PDB file of C-alpha atoms in Angstrom:
ATOM      1  CA  GLU A 164      24.207 -22.972 -10.398  1.00 57.00           C
ATOM      2  CA  ALA A 165      22.957 -22.485  -6.858  1.00 60.00           C
ATOM      3  CA  ASP A 166      22.844 -25.539  -4.595  1.00 90.00           C
ATOM      4  CA  ILE A 167      19.756 -24.757  -2.599  1.00 95.00           C
ATOM      5  CA  TYR A 168      16.843 -27.138  -2.553  1.00 96.00           C
ATOM      6  CA  GLN A 169      13.251 -26.849  -1.462  1.00 97.00           C
ATOM      7  CA  THR A 170      10.696 -29.572  -0.921  1.00 96.00           C
ATOM      8  CA  PRO A 171       7.910 -30.040  -1.648  1.00 96.00           C
ATOM      9  CA  ARG A 172       7.648 -27.979  -4.837  1.00 95.00           C
ATOM     10  CA  TYR A 173       3.862 -28.135  -4.729  1.00 96.00           C
ATOM     11  CA  LEU A 174       1.565 -28.916  -1.806  1.00 96.00           C
ATOM     12  CA  VAL A 175      -2.233 -28.883  -1.558  1.00 97.00           C
ATOM     13  CA  ILE A 176      -3.625 -29.441   1.937  1.00 96.00           C
ATOM     14  CA  GLY A 177      -6.767 -28.882   3.957  1.00 96.00           C
ATOM     15  CA  THR A 178      -7.342 -26.219   6.577  1.00 96.00           C
ATOM     16  CA  GLY A 179      -5.942 -26.997  10.011  1.00 95.00           C
ATOM     17  CA  LYS A 180      -3.141 -29.279   8.848  1.00 95.00           C
ATOM     18  CA  LYS A 181       0.416 -28.882  10.064  1.00 96.00           C
ATOM     19  CA  ILE A 182       3.008 -28.541   7.331  1.00 96.00           C
ATOM     20  CA  THR A 183       6.756 -28.155   7.129  1.00 97.00           C
ATOM     21  CA  LEU A 184       8.524 -26.734   4.093  1.00 97.00           C
ATOM     22  CA  GLU A 185      12.087 -27.968   3.818  1.00 98.00           C
ATOM     23  CA  CYS A 186      15.076 -25.942   2.650  1.00 98.00           C
ATOM     24  CA  SER A 187      18.638 -27.176   2.388  1.00 97.00           C
ATOM     25  CA  GLN A 188      21.793 -25.619   0.953  1.00 96.00           C
ATOM     26  CA  THR A 189      25.171 -27.202   0.333  1.00 94.00           C
ATOM     27  CA  MET A 190      27.188 -24.013  -0.005  1.00 91.00           C
ATOM     28  CA  GLY A 191      28.027 -23.638   3.683  1.00 91.00           C
ATOM     29  CA  HIS A 192      26.258 -20.274   3.848  1.00 92.00           C
ATOM     30  CA  ASP A 193      25.608 -18.873   7.300  1.00 91.00           C
ATOM     31  CA  LYS A 194      22.728 -16.624   6.263  1.00 92.00           C
ATOM     32  CA  MET A 195      19.408 -18.073   5.171  1.00 94.00           C
ATOM     33  CA  TYR A 196      16.043 -16.467   4.437  1.00 94.00           C
ATOM     34  CA  TRP A 197      12.399 -17.256   3.766  1.00 96.00           C
ATOM     35  CA  TYR A 198      10.416 -15.011   1.432  1.00 94.00           C
ATOM     36  CA  GLN A 199       6.708 -15.130   0.650  1.00 94.00           C
ATOM     37  CA  GLN A 200       5.562 -14.228  -2.843  1.00 92.00           C
ATOM     38  CA  ASP A 201       1.956 -14.070  -4.042  1.00 87.00           C
ATOM     39  CA  PRO A 202       1.395 -14.432  -7.826  1.00 78.00           C
ATOM     40  CA  GLY A 203       2.561 -11.300  -9.629  1.00 72.00           C
ATOM     41  CA  MET A 204       3.479  -9.659  -6.372  1.00 78.00           C
ATOM     42  CA  GLU A 205       6.693  -8.652  -4.700  1.00 82.00           C
ATOM     43  CA  LEU A 206       8.874 -10.722  -2.401  1.00 88.00           C
ATOM     44  CA  HIS A 207       8.303 -10.242   1.307  1.00 90.00           C
ATOM     45  CA  LEU A 208      10.874 -11.369   3.872  1.00 90.00           C
ATOM     46  CA  ILE A 209       9.183 -13.410   6.613  1.00 93.00           C
ATOM     47  CA  HIS A 210      12.137 -15.044   8.418  1.00 95.00           C
ATOM     48  CA  TYR A 211      15.910 -14.984   8.387  1.00 93.00           C
ATOM     49  CA  SER A 212      18.818 -16.586  10.168  1.00 94.00           C
ATOM     50  CA  TYR A 213      22.434 -15.529  10.522  1.00 91.00           C
ATOM     51  CA  GLY A 214      23.609 -18.925  11.725  1.00 93.00           C
ATOM     52  CA  VAL A 215      22.845 -21.962  13.845  1.00 95.00           C
ATOM     53  CA  ASN A 216      20.357 -21.239  16.654  1.00 95.00           C
ATOM     54  CA  SER A 217      19.734 -17.731  15.263  1.00 93.00           C
ATOM     55  CA  THR A 218      16.309 -16.860  13.843  1.00 95.00           C
ATOM     56  CA  GLU A 219      14.556 -13.525  13.366  1.00 93.00           C
ATOM     57  CA  LYS A 220      11.230 -12.367  11.984  1.00 91.00           C
ATOM     58  CA  GLY A 221      11.259 -10.394   8.761  1.00 88.00           C
ATOM     59  CA  ASP A 222       9.326  -7.399   7.542  1.00 80.00           C
ATOM     60  CA  LEU A 223       6.093  -9.262   6.845  1.00 82.00           C
ATOM     61  CA  SER A 224       4.312 -10.743   9.819  1.00 80.00           C
ATOM     62  CA  SER A 225       3.804 -14.472   9.425  1.00 84.00           C
ATOM     63  CA  GLU A 226       2.193 -17.171  11.530  1.00 89.00           C
ATOM     64  CA  SER A 227       4.896 -19.578  10.433  1.00 93.00           C
ATOM     65  CA  THR A 228       7.917 -20.519  12.530  1.00 94.00           C
ATOM     66  CA  VAL A 229      11.441 -21.527  11.568  1.00 96.00           C
ATOM     67  CA  SER A 230      14.371 -23.332  13.147  1.00 96.00           C
ATOM     68  CA  ARG A 231      18.095 -23.483  12.421  1.00 97.00           C
ATOM     69  CA  ILE A 232      19.646 -26.467  14.131  1.00 97.00           C
ATOM     70  CA  ARG A 233      22.116 -27.172  11.352  1.00 96.00           C
ATOM     71  CA  THR A 234      23.880 -24.713   9.050  1.00 95.00           C
ATOM     72  CA  GLU A 235      22.553 -26.324   5.897  1.00 96.00           C
ATOM     73  CA  HIS A 236      18.940 -26.715   6.953  1.00 97.00           C
ATOM     74  CA  PHE A 237      16.262 -24.033   7.514  1.00 98.00           C
ATOM     75  CA  PRO A 238      12.755 -25.520   7.658  1.00 98.00           C
ATOM     76  CA  LEU A 239       9.561 -23.459   7.885  1.00 97.00           C
ATOM     77  CA  THR A 240       6.529 -24.775   9.767  1.00 96.00           C
ATOM     78  CA  LEU A 241       2.858 -23.833   9.816  1.00 94.00           C
ATOM     79  CA  GLU A 242       1.138 -25.405  12.833  1.00 94.00           C
ATOM     80  CA  SER A 243      -2.383 -24.939  11.481  1.00 94.00           C
ATOM     81  CA  ALA A 244      -2.661 -23.984   7.833  1.00 94.00           C
ATOM     82  CA  ARG A 245      -5.394 -21.625   6.628  1.00 95.00           C
ATOM     83  CA  PRO A 246      -6.451 -20.516   3.125  1.00 95.00           C
ATOM     84  CA  SER A 247      -4.756 -17.145   3.784  1.00 93.00           C
ATOM     85  CA  HIS A 248      -1.427 -19.052   3.864  1.00 94.00           C
ATOM     86  CA  THR A 249      -1.824 -19.960   0.197  1.00 95.00           C
ATOM     87  CA  SER A 250       1.270 -18.538  -1.490  1.00 95.00           C
ATOM     88  CA  GLN A 251       4.698 -19.339  -2.874  1.00 95.00           C
ATOM     89  CA  TYR A 252       7.452 -19.639  -0.289  1.00 96.00           C
ATOM     90  CA  LEU A 253      11.019 -19.027  -1.461  1.00 96.00           C
ATOM     91  CA  CYS A 254      14.095 -19.991   0.518  1.00 97.00           C
ATOM     92  CA  ALA A 255      17.416 -18.222  -0.069  1.00 95.00           C
ATOM     93  CA  SER A 256      20.930 -18.182   1.304  1.00 93.00           C
ATOM     94  CA  SER A 257      23.910 -15.895   1.046  1.00 89.00           C
ATOM     95  CA  GLY A 258      27.594 -16.048   1.783  1.00 82.00           C
ATOM     96  CA  PRO A 259      29.771 -13.380   3.353  1.00 78.00           C
ATOM     97  CA  GLY A 260      30.357  -9.989   1.800  1.00 68.00           C
ATOM     98  CA  THR A 261      28.717  -9.753  -1.579  1.00 64.00           C
ATOM     99  CA  GLY A 262      25.063  -9.654  -0.639  1.00 70.00           C
ATOM    100  CA  GLU A 263      24.127 -12.035  -3.442  1.00 81.00           C
ATOM    101  CA  LEU A 264      21.104 -14.150  -2.600  1.00 88.00           C
ATOM    102  CA  PHE A 265      20.782 -17.652  -4.013  1.00 90.00           C
ATOM    103  CA  PHE A 266      17.175 -18.776  -4.252  1.00 94.00           C
ATOM    104  CA  GLY A 267      15.588 -22.192  -4.280  1.00 95.00           C
ATOM    105  CA  GLU A 268      12.904 -23.127  -6.787  1.00 94.00           C
ATOM    106  CA  GLY A 269      10.125 -22.326  -4.315  1.00 95.00           C
ATOM    107  CA  SER A 270       7.347 -24.255  -2.594  1.00 96.00           C
ATOM    108  CA  ARG A 271       3.884 -23.441  -3.846  1.00 95.00           C
ATOM    109  CA  LEU A 272       1.363 -24.005  -1.048  1.00 96.00           C
ATOM    110  CA  THR A 273      -2.398 -24.173  -1.552  1.00 96.00           C
ATOM    111  CA  VAL A 274      -4.629 -24.461   1.503  1.00 96.00           C
ATOM    112  CA  LEU A 275      -8.225 -25.445   0.772  1.00 95.00           C
TER     113      LEU A 275
ATOM    114  CA  GLN B 539       6.157   4.852   0.180  1.00 68.00           C
ATOM    115  CA  LYS B 540       7.848   1.571  -0.721  1.00 77.00           C
ATOM    116  CA  GLU B 541      11.609   1.583  -0.433  1.00 86.00           C
ATOM    117  CA  VAL B 542      12.052   0.120  -3.921  1.00 90.00           C
ATOM    118  CA  GLU B 543       9.489   0.699  -6.668  1.00 90.00           C
ATOM    119  CA  GLN B 544       9.080  -0.832 -10.108  1.00 91.00           C
ATOM    120  CA  ASP B 545       6.499  -0.506 -12.830  1.00 87.00           C
ATOM    121  CA  PRO B 546       4.757  -3.922 -12.806  1.00 84.00           C
ATOM    122  CA  GLY B 547       4.188  -3.959 -16.563  1.00 85.00           C
ATOM    123  CA  PRO B 548       3.589  -6.126 -18.452  1.00 90.00           C
ATOM    124  CA  LEU B 549       6.044  -4.752 -20.971  1.00 95.00           C
ATOM    125  CA  SER B 550       5.628  -6.295 -24.415  1.00 96.00           C
ATOM    126  CA  VAL B 551       8.337  -5.825 -27.058  1.00 97.00           C
ATOM    127  CA  PRO B 552       9.200  -7.457 -30.399  1.00 97.00           C
ATOM    128  CA  GLU B 553      12.199  -9.742 -30.657  1.00 97.00           C
ATOM    129  CA  GLY B 554      15.416  -7.790 -31.210  1.00 97.00           C
ATOM    130  CA  ALA B 555      14.230  -4.668 -29.415  1.00 97.00           C
ATOM    131  CA  ILE B 556      16.254  -2.854 -26.760  1.00 97.00           C
ATOM    132  CA  VAL B 557      14.499  -3.155 -23.426  1.00 97.00           C
ATOM    133  CA  SER B 558      14.825  -0.679 -20.566  1.00 96.00           C
ATOM    134  CA  LEU B 559      13.673  -1.746 -17.102  1.00 96.00           C
ATOM    135  CA  ASN B 560      13.743   0.744 -14.265  1.00 95.00           C
ATOM    136  CA  CYS B 561      13.528   1.020 -10.490  1.00 94.00           C
ATOM    137  CA  THR B 562      13.579   3.874  -8.047  1.00 94.00           C
ATOM    138  CA  TYR B 563      14.572   3.596  -4.425  1.00 93.00           C
ATOM    139  CA  SER B 564      14.171   5.914  -1.464  1.00 92.00           C
ATOM    140  CA  ASN B 565      16.942   4.940   0.959  1.00 89.00           C
ATOM    141  CA  SER B 566      20.116   6.823   0.119  1.00 88.00           C
ATOM    142  CA  ALA B 567      22.130   4.414   2.307  1.00 85.00           C
ATOM    143  CA  PHE B 568      21.638   1.514  -0.093  1.00 87.00           C
ATOM    144  CA  GLN B 569      24.969   0.391  -1.517  1.00 86.00           C
ATOM    145  CA  TYR B 570      24.257  -2.870  -3.359  1.00 87.00           C
ATOM    146  CA  PHE B 571      21.968  -3.059  -6.355  1.00 91.00           C
ATOM    147  CA  MET B 572      20.931  -6.265  -8.053  1.00 92.00           C
ATOM    148  CA  TRP B 573      18.719  -7.476 -10.836  1.00 95.00           C
ATOM    149  CA  TYR B 574      17.113 -10.892 -10.597  1.00 95.00           C
ATOM    150  CA  ARG B 575      15.260 -12.734 -13.357  1.00 96.00           C
ATOM    151  CA  GLN B 576      12.371 -14.977 -12.404  1.00 94.00           C
ATOM    152  CA  TYR B 577      10.739 -17.355 -14.841  1.00 93.00           C
ATOM    153  CA  SER B 578       7.210 -18.491 -14.149  1.00 88.00           C
ATOM    154  CA  ARG B 579       7.006 -20.984 -11.274  1.00 84.00           C
ATOM    155  CA  LYS B 580      10.747 -20.745 -10.616  1.00 88.00           C
ATOM    156  CA  GLY B 581      12.926 -19.041  -8.014  1.00 91.00           C
ATOM    157  CA  PRO B 582      14.689 -15.765  -8.875  1.00 93.00           C
ATOM    158  CA  GLU B 583      18.204 -16.034 -10.285  1.00 93.00           C
ATOM    159  CA  LEU B 584      20.831 -13.307 -10.083  1.00 91.00           C
ATOM    160  CA  LEU B 585      21.355 -11.521 -13.375  1.00 93.00           C
ATOM    161  CA  MET B 586      23.437  -8.448 -12.555  1.00 91.00           C
ATOM    162  CA  TYR B 587      25.091  -7.054  -9.457  1.00 87.00           C
ATOM    163  CA  THR B 588      26.514  -3.564  -8.953  1.00 87.00           C
ATOM    164  CA  TYR B 589      28.035  -1.778  -6.021  1.00 82.00           C
ATOM    165  CA  SER B 590      27.431   1.987  -5.748  1.00 79.00           C
ATOM    166  CA  SER B 591      26.996   4.145  -8.874  1.00 82.00           C
ATOM    167  CA  GLY B 592      28.063   3.315 -12.389  1.00 86.00           C
ATOM    168  CA  ASN B 593      27.520   0.879 -15.207  1.00 90.00           C
ATOM    169  CA  LYS B 594      28.164  -2.828 -15.501  1.00 92.00           C
ATOM    170  CA  GLU B 595      27.916  -4.811 -18.691  1.00 94.00           C
ATOM    171  CA  ASP B 596      27.543  -8.564 -19.163  1.00 94.00           C
ATOM    172  CA  GLY B 597      26.809  -9.739 -22.682  1.00 96.00           C
ATOM    173  CA  ARG B 598      23.469  -8.327 -23.792  1.00 97.00           C
ATOM    174  CA  PHE B 599      22.735  -6.926 -20.325  1.00 97.00           C
ATOM    175  CA  THR B 600      23.813  -3.574 -18.878  1.00 96.00           C
ATOM    176  CA  ALA B 601      23.000  -2.464 -15.333  1.00 95.00           C
ATOM    177  CA  GLN B 602      23.145   1.220 -14.478  1.00 95.00           C
ATOM    178  CA  VAL B 603      22.940   2.880 -11.070  1.00 94.00           C
ATOM    179  CA  ASP B 604      22.553   6.612 -10.520  1.00 93.00           C
ATOM    180  CA  LYS B 605      22.737   7.216  -6.770  1.00 90.00           C
ATOM    181  CA  SER B 606      22.185  10.961  -7.136  1.00 91.00           C
ATOM    182  CA  SER B 607      18.692  10.361  -8.524  1.00 93.00           C
ATOM    183  CA  LYS B 608      18.180   6.996  -6.770  1.00 93.00           C
ATOM    184  CA  TYR B 609      17.500   5.333 -10.107  1.00 93.00           C
ATOM    185  CA  ILE B 610      18.398   1.791 -11.186  1.00 94.00           C
ATOM    186  CA  SER B 611      18.163   0.562 -14.764  1.00 95.00           C
ATOM    187  CA  LEU B 612      18.623  -2.679 -16.639  1.00 96.00           C
ATOM    188  CA  PHE B 613      19.070  -2.602 -20.417  1.00 97.00           C
ATOM    189  CA  ILE B 614      18.667  -5.694 -22.563  1.00 97.00           C
ATOM    190  CA  ARG B 615      19.992  -5.500 -26.110  1.00 97.00           C
ATOM    191  CA  ASP B 616      18.757  -7.739 -28.936  1.00 97.00           C
ATOM    192  CA  SER B 617      15.983  -9.096 -26.735  1.00 97.00           C
ATOM    193  CA  GLN B 618      14.995 -12.727 -27.235  1.00 97.00           C
ATOM    194  CA  PRO B 619      11.776 -14.642 -26.462  1.00 97.00           C
ATOM    195  CA  SER B 620      13.805 -16.489 -23.816  1.00 97.00           C
ATOM    196  CA  ASP B 621      14.176 -13.152 -21.993  1.00 97.00           C
ATOM    197  CA  SER B 622      10.441 -13.240 -21.238  1.00 97.00           C
ATOM    198  CA  ALA B 623      10.289 -13.306 -17.451  1.00 96.00           C
ATOM    199  CA  THR B 624       9.719 -11.100 -14.431  1.00 95.00           C
ATOM    200  CA  TYR B 625      12.667  -8.885 -13.544  1.00 96.00           C
ATOM    201  CA  LEU B 626      13.149  -7.917  -9.913  1.00 95.00           C
ATOM    202  CA  CYS B 627      15.430  -5.177  -8.709  1.00 93.00           C
ATOM    203  CA  GLY B 628      16.849  -5.371  -5.205  1.00 91.00           C
ATOM    204  CA  SER B 629      18.831  -2.956  -3.068  1.00 89.00           C
ATOM    205  CA  GLY B 630      20.636  -3.419   0.204  1.00 84.00           C
ATOM    206  CA  PHE B 631      23.095  -2.122   2.752  1.00 78.00           C
ATOM    207  CA  GLY B 632      26.669  -3.232   2.930  1.00 62.00           C
ATOM    208  CA  ASN B 633      26.661  -4.474   6.509  1.00 57.00           C
ATOM    209  CA  ALA B 634      23.050  -5.385   7.238  1.00 53.00           C
ATOM    210  CA  GLY B 635      23.441  -9.108   6.890  1.00 53.00           C
ATOM    211  CA  ASN B 636      22.918  -9.068   3.143  1.00 58.00           C
ATOM    212  CA  MET B 637      19.322  -7.951   3.630  1.00 73.00           C
ATOM    213  CA  LEU B 638      17.808  -7.007   0.290  1.00 82.00           C
ATOM    214  CA  THR B 639      14.681  -4.969  -0.329  1.00 86.00           C
ATOM    215  CA  PHE B 640      12.982  -5.937  -3.573  1.00 90.00           C
ATOM    216  CA  GLY B 641      10.760  -4.075  -5.956  1.00 90.00           C
ATOM    217  CA  GLY B 642       7.533  -5.682  -7.091  1.00 89.00           C
ATOM    218  CA  GLY B 643       9.018  -6.890 -10.381  1.00 92.00           C
ATOM    219  CA  THR B 644       8.369  -5.981 -14.010  1.00 94.00           C
ATOM    220  CA  ARG B 645       6.924  -8.641 -16.272  1.00 94.00           C
ATOM    221  CA  LEU B 646       8.584  -8.637 -19.693  1.00 96.00           C
ATOM    222  CA  MET B 647       7.227 -10.387 -22.783  1.00 96.00           C
ATOM    223  CA  VAL B 648       9.400 -10.604 -25.892  1.00 97.00           C
ATOM    224  CA  LYS B 649       7.361 -11.651 -28.913  1.00 96.00           C
ATOM    225  CA  PRO B 650       8.950 -13.535 -31.822  1.00 95.00           C
TER     226      PRO B 650
END
């Protein structure tokens, strides 16, 4: 079983609020990722990190930002949430070599 | 054209049926091929992993990759209601930081 945790699982907030989605893994993986997934839709990579102090934008443009100060922690922040940010956000990590991604349970965000 | 394509379904089958799920991909440089299972409101979990062409079997599940036709398949034998989920195929390069490109997922429903 994967040891990657996301909080909160569910969040309902008003427009303009700042939110941070937390993601932590205890596997010592260098690589971590954030995907966005709308209901019934495909996964889109929005951010990734290859290690501490390394962050890159993914294929899907996102107004969110990420940081990687510690290996195990990869939080995602929205400075001013809008209804268009309503989605499920999935965090993942991977170790060296195999390419296997371990996913968290997801954070389902609703912006009113 | 999307790099990895899947029929979204839903695919509805009776319990005990053999299920065939398929993906096509366009990038001939892809080397890793994976199938993830995602239950509703959960994160994806790795089901099968193959490298290059060939077959891989694990219990009731068989993954098949045909690189000449860029075709990926997942077969489920003796399908069970607990197999009802969305199945995502993913493909990636060997040295691109474990970056996976996912298909949109196929929703499977196995009816008792």
